[in-house]
PDB file of C-alpha atoms and ligand atoms in Angstrom:
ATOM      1  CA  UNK A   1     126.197 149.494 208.607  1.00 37.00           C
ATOM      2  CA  UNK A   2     124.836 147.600 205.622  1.00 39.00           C
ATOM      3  CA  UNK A   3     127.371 145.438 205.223  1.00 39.00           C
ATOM      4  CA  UNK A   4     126.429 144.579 209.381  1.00 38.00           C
ATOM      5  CA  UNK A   5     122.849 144.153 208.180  1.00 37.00           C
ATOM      6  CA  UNK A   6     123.957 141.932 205.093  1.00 36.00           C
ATOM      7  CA  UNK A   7     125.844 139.542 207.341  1.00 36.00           C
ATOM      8  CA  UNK A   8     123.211 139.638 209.742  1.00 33.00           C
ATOM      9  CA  UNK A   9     120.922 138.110 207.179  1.00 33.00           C
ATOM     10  CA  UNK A  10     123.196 135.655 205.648  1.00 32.00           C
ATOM     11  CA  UNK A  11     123.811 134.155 209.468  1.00 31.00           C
ATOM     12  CA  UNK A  12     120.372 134.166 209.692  1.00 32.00           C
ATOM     13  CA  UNK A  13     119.772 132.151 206.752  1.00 32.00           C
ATOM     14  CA  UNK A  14     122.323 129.613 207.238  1.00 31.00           C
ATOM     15  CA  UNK A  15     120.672 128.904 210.845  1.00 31.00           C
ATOM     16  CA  UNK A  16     117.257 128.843 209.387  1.00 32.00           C
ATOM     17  CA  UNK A  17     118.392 126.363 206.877  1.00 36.00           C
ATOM     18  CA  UNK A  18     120.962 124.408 208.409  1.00 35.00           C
ATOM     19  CA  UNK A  19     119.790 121.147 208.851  1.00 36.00           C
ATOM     20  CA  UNK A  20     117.612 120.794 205.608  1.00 40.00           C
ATOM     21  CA  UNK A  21     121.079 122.312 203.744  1.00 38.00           C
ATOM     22  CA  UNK A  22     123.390 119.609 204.740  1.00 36.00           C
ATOM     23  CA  UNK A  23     120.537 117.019 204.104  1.00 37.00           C
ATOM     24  CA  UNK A  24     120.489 118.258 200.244  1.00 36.00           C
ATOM     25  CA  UNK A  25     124.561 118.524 199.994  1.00 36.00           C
ATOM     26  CA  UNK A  26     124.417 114.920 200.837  1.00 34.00           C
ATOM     27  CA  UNK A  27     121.908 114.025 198.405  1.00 33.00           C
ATOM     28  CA  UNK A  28     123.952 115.353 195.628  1.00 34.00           C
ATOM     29  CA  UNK A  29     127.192 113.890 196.377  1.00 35.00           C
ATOM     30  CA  UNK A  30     125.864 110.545 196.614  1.00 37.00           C
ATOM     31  CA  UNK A  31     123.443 109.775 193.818  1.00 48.00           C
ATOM     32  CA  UNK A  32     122.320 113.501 192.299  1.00 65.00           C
ATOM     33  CA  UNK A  33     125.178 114.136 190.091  1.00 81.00           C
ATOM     34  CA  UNK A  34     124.519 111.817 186.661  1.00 85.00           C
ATOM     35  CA  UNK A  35     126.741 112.275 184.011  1.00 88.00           C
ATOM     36  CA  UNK A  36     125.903 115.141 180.961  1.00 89.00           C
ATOM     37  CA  UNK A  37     123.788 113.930 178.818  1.00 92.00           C
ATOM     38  CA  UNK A  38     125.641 113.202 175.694  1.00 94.00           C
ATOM     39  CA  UNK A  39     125.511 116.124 172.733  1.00 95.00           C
ATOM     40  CA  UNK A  40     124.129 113.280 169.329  1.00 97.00           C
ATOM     41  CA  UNK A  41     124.679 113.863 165.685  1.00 96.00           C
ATOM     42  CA  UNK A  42     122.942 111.122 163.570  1.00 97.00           C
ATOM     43  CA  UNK A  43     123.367 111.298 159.624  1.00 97.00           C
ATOM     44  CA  UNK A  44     123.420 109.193 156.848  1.00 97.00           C
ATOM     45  CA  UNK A  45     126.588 109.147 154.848  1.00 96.00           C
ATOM     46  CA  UNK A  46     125.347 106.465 151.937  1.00 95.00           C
ATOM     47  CA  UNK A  47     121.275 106.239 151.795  1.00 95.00           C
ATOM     48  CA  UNK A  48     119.485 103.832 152.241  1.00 92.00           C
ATOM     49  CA  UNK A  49     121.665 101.736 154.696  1.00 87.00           C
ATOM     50  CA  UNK A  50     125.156 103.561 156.147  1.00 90.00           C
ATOM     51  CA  UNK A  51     123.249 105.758 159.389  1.00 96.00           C
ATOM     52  CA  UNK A  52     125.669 106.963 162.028  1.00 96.00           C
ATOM     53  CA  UNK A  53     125.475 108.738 165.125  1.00 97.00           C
ATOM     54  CA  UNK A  54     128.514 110.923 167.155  1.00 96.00           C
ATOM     55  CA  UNK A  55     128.971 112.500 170.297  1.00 96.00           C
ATOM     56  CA  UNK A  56     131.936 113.539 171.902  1.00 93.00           C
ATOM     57  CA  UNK A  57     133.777 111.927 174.522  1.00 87.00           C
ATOM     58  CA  UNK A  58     133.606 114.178 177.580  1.00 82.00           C
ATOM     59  CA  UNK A  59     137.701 115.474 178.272  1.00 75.00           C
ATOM     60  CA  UNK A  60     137.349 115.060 182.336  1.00 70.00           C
ATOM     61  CA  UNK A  61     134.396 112.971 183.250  1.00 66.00           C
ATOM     62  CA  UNK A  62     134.233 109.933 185.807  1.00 73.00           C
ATOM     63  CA  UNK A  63     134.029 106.817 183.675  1.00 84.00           C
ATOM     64  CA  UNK A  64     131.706 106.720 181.678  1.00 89.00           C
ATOM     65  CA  UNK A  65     129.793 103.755 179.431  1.00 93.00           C
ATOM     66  CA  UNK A  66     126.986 104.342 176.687  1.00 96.00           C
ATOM     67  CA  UNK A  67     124.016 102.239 176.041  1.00 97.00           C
ATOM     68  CA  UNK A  68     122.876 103.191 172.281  1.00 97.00           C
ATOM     69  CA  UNK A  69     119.478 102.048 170.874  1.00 97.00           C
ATOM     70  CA  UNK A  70     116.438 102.736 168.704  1.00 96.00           C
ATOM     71  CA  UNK A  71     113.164 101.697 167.678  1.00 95.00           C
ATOM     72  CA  UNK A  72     110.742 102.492 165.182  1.00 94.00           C
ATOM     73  CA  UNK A  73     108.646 105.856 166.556  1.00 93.00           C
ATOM     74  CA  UNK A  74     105.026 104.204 166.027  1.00 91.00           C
ATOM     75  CA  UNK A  75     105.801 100.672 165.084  1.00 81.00           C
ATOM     76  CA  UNK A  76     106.425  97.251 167.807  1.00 82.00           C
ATOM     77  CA  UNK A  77     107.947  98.134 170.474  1.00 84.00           C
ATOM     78  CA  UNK A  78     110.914  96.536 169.354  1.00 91.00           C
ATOM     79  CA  UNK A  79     114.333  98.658 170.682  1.00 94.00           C
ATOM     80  CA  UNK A  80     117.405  97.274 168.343  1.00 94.00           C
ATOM     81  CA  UNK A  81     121.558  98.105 169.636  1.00 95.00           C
ATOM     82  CA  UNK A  82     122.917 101.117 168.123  1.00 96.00           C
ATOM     83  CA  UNK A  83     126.751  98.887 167.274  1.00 95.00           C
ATOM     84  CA  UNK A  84     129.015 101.137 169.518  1.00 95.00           C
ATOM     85  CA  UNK A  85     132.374 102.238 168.351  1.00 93.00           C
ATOM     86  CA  UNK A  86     134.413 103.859 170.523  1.00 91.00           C
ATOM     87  CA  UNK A  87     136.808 106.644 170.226  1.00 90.00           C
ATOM     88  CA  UNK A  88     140.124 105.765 168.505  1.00 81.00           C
ATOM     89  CA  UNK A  89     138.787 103.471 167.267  1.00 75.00           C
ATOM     90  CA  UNK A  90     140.195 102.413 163.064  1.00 58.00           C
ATOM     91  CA  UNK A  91     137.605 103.747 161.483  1.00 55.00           C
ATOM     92  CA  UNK A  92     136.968 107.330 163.054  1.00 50.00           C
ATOM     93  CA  UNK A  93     140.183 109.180 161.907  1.00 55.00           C
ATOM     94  CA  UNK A  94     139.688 112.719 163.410  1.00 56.00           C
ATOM     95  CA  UNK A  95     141.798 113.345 166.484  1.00 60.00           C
ATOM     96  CA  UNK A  96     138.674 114.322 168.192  1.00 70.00           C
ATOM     97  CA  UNK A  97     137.803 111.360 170.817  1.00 87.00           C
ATOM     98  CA  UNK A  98     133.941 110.765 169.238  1.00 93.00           C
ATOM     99  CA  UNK A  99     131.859 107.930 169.816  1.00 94.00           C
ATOM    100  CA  UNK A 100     130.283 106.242 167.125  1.00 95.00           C
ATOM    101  CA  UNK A 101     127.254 104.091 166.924  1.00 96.00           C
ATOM    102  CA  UNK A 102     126.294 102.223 163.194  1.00 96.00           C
ATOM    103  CA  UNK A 103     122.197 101.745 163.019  1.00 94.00           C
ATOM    104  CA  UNK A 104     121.937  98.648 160.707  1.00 88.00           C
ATOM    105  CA  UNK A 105     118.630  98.015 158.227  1.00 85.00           C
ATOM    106  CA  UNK A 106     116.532 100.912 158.657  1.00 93.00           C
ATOM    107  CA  UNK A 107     113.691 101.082 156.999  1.00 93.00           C
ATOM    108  CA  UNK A 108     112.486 104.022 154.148  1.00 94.00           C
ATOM    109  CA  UNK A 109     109.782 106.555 155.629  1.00 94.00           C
ATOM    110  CA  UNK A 110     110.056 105.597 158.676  1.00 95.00           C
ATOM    111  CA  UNK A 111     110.579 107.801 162.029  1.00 96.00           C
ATOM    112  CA  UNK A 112     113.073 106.363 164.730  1.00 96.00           C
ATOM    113  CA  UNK A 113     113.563 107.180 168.546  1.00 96.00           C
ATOM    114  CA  UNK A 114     117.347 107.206 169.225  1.00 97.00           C
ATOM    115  CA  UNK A 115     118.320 106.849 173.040  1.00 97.00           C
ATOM    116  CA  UNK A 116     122.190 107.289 173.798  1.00 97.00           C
ATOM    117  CA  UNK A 117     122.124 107.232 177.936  1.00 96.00           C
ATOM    118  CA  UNK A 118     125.635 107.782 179.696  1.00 94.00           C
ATOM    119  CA  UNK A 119     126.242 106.173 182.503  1.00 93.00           C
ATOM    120  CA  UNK A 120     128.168 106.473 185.674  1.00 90.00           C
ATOM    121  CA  UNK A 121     128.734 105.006 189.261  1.00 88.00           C
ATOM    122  CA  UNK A 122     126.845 108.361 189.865  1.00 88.00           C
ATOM    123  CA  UNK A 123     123.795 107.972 187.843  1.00 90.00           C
ATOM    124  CA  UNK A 124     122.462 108.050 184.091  1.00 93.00           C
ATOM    125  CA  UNK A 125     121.468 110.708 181.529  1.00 94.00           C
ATOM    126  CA  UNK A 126     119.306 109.964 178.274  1.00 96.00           C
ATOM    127  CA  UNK A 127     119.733 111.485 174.879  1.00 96.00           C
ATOM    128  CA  UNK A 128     116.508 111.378 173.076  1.00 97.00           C
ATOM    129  CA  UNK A 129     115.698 112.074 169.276  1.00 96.00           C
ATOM    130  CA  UNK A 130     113.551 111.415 166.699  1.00 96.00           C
ATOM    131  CA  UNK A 131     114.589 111.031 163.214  1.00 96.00           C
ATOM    132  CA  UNK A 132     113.646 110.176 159.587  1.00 96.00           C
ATOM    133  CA  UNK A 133     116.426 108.738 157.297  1.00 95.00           C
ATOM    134  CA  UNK A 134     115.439 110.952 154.289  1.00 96.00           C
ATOM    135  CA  UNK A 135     116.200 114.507 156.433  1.00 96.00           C
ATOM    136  CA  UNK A 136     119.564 113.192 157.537  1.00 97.00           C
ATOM    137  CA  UNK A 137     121.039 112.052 154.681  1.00 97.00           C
ATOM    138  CA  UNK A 138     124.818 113.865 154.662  1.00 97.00           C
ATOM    139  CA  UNK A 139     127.067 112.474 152.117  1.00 98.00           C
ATOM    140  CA  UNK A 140     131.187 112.678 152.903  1.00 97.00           C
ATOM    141  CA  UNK A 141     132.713 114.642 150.272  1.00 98.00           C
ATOM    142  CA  UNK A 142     133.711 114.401 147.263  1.00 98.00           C
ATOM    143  CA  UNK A 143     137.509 113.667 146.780  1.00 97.00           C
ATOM    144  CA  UNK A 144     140.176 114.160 144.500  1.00 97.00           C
ATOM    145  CA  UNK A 145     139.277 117.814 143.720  1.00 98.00           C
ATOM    146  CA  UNK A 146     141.233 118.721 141.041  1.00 97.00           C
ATOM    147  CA  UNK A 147     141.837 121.860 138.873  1.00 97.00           C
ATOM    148  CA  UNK A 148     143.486 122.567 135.494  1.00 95.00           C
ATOM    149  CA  UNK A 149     143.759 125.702 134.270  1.00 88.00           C
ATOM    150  CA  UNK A 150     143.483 125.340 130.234  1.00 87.00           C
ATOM    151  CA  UNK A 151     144.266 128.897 129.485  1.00 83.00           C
ATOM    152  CA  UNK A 152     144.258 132.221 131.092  1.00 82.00           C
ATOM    153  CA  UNK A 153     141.128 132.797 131.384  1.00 89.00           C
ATOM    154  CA  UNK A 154     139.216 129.004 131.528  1.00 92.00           C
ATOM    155  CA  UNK A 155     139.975 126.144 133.608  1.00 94.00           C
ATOM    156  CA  UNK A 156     138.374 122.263 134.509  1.00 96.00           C
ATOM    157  CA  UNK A 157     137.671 121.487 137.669  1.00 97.00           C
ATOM    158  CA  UNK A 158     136.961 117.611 138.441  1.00 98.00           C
ATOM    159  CA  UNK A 159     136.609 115.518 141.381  1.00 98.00           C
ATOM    160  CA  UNK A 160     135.554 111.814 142.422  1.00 98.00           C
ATOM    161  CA  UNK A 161     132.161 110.863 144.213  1.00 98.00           C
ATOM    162  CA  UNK A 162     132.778 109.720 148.228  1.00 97.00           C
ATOM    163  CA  UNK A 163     133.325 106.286 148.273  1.00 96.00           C
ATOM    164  CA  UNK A 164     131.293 105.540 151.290  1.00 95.00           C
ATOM    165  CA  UNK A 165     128.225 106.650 149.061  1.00 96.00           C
ATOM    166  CA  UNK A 166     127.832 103.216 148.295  1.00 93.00           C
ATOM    167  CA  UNK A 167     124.995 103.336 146.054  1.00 94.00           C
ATOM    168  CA  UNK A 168     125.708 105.442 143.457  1.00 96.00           C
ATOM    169  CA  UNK A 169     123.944 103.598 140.429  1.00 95.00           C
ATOM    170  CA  UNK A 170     120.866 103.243 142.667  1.00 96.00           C
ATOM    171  CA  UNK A 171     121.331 106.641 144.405  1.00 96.00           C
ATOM    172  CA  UNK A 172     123.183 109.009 142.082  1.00 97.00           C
ATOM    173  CA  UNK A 173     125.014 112.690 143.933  1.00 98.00           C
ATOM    174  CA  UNK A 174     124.513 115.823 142.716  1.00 98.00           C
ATOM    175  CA  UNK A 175     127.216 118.606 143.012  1.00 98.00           C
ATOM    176  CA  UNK A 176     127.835 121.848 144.106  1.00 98.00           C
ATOM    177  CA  UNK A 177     131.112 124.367 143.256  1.00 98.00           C
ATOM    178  CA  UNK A 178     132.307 127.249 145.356  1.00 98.00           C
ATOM    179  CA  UNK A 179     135.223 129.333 144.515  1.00 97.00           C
ATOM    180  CA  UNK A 180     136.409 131.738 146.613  1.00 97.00           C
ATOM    181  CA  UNK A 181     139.198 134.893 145.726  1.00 96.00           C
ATOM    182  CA  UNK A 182     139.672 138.151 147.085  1.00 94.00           C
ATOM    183  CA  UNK A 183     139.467 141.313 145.369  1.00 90.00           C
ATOM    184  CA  UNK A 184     141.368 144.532 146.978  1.00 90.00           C
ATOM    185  CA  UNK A 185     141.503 142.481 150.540  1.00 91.00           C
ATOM    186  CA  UNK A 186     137.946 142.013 150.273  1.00 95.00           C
ATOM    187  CA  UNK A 187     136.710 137.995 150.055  1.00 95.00           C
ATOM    188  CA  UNK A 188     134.149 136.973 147.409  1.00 96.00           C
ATOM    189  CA  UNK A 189     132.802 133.542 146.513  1.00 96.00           C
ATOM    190  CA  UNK A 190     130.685 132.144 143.711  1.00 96.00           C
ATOM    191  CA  UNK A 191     128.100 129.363 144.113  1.00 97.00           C
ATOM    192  CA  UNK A 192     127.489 127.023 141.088  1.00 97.00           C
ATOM    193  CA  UNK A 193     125.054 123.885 140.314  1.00 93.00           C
ATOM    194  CA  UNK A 194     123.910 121.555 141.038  1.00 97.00           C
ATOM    195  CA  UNK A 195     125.737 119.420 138.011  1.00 98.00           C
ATOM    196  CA  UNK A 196     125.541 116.017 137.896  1.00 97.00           C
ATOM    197  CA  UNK A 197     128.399 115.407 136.622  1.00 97.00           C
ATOM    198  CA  UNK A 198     131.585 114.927 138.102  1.00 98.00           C
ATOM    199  CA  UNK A 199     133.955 117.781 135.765  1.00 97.00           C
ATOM    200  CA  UNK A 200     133.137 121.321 134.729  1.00 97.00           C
ATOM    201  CA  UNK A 201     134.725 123.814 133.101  1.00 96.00           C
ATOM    202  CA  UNK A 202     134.438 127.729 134.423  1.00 95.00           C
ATOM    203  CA  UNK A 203     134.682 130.427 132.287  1.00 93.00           C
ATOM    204  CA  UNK A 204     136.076 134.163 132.485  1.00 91.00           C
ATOM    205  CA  UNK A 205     138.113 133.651 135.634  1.00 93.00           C
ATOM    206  CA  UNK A 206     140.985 136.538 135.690  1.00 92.00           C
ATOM    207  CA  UNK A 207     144.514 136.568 134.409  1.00 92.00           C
ATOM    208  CA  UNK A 208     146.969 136.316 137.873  1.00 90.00           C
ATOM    209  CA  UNK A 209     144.482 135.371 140.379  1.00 93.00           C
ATOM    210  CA  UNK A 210     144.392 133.198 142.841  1.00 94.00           C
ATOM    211  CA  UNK A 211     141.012 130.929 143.521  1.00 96.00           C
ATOM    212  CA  UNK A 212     140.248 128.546 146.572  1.00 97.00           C
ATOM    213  CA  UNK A 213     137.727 125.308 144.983  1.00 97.00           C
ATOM    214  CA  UNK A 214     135.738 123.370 146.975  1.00 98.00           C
ATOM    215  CA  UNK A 215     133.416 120.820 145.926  1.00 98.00           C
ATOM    216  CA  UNK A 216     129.913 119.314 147.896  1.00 98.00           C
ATOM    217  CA  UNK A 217     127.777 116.355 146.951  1.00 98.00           C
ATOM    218  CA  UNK A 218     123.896 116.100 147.925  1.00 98.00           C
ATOM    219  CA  UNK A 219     121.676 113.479 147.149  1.00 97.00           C
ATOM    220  CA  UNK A 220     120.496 113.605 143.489  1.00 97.00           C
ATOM    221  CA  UNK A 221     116.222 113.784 144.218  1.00 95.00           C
ATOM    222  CA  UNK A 222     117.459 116.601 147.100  1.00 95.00           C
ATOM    223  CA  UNK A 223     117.332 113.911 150.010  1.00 96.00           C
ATOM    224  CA  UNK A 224     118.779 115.901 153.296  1.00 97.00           C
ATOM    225  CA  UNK A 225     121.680 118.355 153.048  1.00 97.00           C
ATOM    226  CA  UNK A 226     124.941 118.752 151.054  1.00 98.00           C
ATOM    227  CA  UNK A 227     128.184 117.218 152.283  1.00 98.00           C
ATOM    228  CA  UNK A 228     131.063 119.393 154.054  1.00 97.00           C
ATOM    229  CA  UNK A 229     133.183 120.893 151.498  1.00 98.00           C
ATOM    230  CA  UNK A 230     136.100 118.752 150.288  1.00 98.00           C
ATOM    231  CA  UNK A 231     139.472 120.755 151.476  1.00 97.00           C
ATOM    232  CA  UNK A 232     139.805 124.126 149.642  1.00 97.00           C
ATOM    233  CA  UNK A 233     142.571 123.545 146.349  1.00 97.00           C
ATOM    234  CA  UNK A 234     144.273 126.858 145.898  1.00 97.00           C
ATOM    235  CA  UNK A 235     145.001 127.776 142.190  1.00 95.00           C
ATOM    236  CA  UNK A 236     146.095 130.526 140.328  1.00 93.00           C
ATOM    237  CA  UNK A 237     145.368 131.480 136.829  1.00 91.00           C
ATOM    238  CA  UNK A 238     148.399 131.969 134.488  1.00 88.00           C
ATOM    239  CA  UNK A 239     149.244 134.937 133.531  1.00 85.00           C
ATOM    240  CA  UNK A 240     148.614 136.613 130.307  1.00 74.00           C
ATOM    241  CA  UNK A 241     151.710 136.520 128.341  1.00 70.00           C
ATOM    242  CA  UNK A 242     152.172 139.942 126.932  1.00 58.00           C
TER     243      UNK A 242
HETATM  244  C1  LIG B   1     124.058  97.637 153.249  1.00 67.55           C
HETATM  245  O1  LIG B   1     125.478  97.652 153.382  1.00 67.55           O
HETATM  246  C2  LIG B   1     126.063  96.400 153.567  1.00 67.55           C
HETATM  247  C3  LIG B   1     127.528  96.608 153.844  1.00 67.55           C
HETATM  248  O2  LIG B   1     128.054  97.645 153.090  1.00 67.55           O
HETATM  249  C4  LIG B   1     125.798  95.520 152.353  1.00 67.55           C
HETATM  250  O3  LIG B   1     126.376  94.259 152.527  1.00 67.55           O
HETATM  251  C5  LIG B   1     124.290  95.403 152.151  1.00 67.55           C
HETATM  252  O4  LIG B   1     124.022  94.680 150.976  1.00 67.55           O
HETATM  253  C6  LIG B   1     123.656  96.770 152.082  1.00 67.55           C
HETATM  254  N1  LIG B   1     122.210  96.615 152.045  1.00 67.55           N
HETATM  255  C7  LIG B   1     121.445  97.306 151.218  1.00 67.55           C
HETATM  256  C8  LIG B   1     119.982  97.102 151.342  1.00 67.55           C
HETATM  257  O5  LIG B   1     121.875  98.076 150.409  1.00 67.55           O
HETATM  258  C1  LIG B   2     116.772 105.081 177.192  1.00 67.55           C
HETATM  259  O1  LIG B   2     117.674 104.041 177.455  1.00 67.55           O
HETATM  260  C2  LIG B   2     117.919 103.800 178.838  1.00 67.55           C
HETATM  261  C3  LIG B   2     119.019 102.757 178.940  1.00 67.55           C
HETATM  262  O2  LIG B   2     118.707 101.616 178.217  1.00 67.55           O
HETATM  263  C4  LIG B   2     116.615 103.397 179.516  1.00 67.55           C
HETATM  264  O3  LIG B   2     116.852 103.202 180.882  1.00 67.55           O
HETATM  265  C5  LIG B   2     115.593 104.485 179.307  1.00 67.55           C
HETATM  266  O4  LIG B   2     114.342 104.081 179.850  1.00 67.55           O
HETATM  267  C6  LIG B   2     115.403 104.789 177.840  1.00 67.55           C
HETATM  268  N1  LIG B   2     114.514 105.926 177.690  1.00 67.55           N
HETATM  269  C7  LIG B   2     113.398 105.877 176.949  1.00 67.55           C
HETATM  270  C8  LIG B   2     112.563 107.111 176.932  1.00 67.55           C
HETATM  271  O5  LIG B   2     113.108 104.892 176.297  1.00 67.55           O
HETATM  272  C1  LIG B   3     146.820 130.681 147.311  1.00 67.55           C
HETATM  273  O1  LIG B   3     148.063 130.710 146.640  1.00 67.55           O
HETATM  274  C2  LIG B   3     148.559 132.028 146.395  1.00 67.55           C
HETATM  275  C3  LIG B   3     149.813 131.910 145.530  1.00 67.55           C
HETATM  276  O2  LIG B   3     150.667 130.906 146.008  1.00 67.55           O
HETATM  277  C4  LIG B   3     148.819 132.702 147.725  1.00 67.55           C
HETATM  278  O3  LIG B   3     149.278 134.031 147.499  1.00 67.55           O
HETATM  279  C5  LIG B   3     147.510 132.758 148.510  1.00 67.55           C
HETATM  280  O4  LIG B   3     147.728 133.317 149.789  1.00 67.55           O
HETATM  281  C6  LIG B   3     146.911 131.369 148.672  1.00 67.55           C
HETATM  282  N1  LIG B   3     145.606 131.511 149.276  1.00 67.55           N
HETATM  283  C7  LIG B   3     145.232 130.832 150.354  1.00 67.55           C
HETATM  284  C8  LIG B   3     143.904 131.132 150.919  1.00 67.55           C
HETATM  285  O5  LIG B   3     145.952 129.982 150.847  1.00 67.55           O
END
């Protein structure tokens, strides 16, 4: 009985509807379907001038192109080409397919508009956001995180700046330490810094155990946010010799 009634409704519906329904299904197959509108990161990985942003390439979309630009928020209305690298490209090594754009000669204090619009046969979808080099500043991280244990209970742990942090006698890096071990199964970590320089020794680690070090570098005055963590090193503190 209900199941009669629900059926009678749906039929009722669809004959109510019919004509304006087919009327919107053709809409959408012909011009109401744009692409996504891309997901951007922007950051600056060597203040004042190295400002990228990334989105991903979209795994099963119609072809697709980008048109990247900005311009200065309340300046001219003057809108500059974001230079577009595309995925696989040399100089983006992660086997994610990301699309890079390089923003040249930004100025300090300043707030941008960034448009990334995708386009298809289909349509276009904008990207819009507004940004101030100083919040986005993101080093890469440190590399060549090493760690010498000096004696069973002390060890050094030293590491190189990023090298795309091209200003480093301008714009000196701060840096931060985590170590990470587990105790009875149960994970614990220890935050230290900021140091400025690039080796520190740690004190009263324990006889036998195994630590995880990973290194981050920040801006020196505090400009955005730390880098990633440099790969974890693994290292385990000699043994007391009885
Ligand atoms: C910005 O970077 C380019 C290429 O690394 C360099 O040639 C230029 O001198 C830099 N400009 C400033 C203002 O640091
Ligand atoms: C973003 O860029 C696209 C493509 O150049 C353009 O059509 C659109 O008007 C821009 N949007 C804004 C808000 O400037
Ligand atoms: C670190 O190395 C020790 C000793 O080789 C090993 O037991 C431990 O599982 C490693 N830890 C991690 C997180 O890889």
């Amino acid at each position: 009985m209900l199941m009669t009634a629900m059926f009678g409704s749906v039929i009722l519906l669809v004959c109510v509807l019919g004509g304006h329904a087919l009327d919107l299904l053709r809409a959408a197959v012909t011009s109401a379907n744009p692409p996504p509108a891309p997901t951007v990161h922007c950051w600056c990985a060597s203040y004042p001038n190295m400002t990228l942003c990334a989105w991903p390439e979209p795994s099963h979309a119609p072809l697709t192109r980008y048109i990247a630009t900005y311009s200065e928020r309340h300046g001219e209305p003057i809108t500059e080409q974001c230079h577009l690298i595309p995925p696989g490209s040399s100089s983006s090594s992660s086997s994610e397919q990301v699309w890079l754009c390089q923003m040249l000669n930004l100025k300090l204090l300043t707030s941008y508009i960034i448009n990334v619009t995708a386009v298809s046969s289909a349509g276009s979808s904008s990207y819009l956001a507004s940004f101030m080099l100083e919040d986005i500043v993101k080093p890469d991280p440190p590399v060549d995180v090493q760690v010498s244990p000096r004696n069973t209970r002390n060890l050094l742990v030293e590491w190189s700046p990023p090298s795309t942090w091209s200003h480093l006698n301008i714009f000196p890096l701060k840096y931060q330490i985590m170590y990470q071990w587990e105790n009875k199964g149960t994970p614990q970590s220890v935050n230290l810094g900021p140091f400025e320089s690039t080796k520190v020794e740690l004190k009263g680690l324990t006889p036998g155990r195994s630590y995880l070090f990973q290194v981050c570098a920040k801006e020196l005055l505090g400009l955005g946010k730390c880098s990633h963590w440099s790969s974890p090193v693994n290292v385990t503190i000699p043994q007391a010799k009885s």
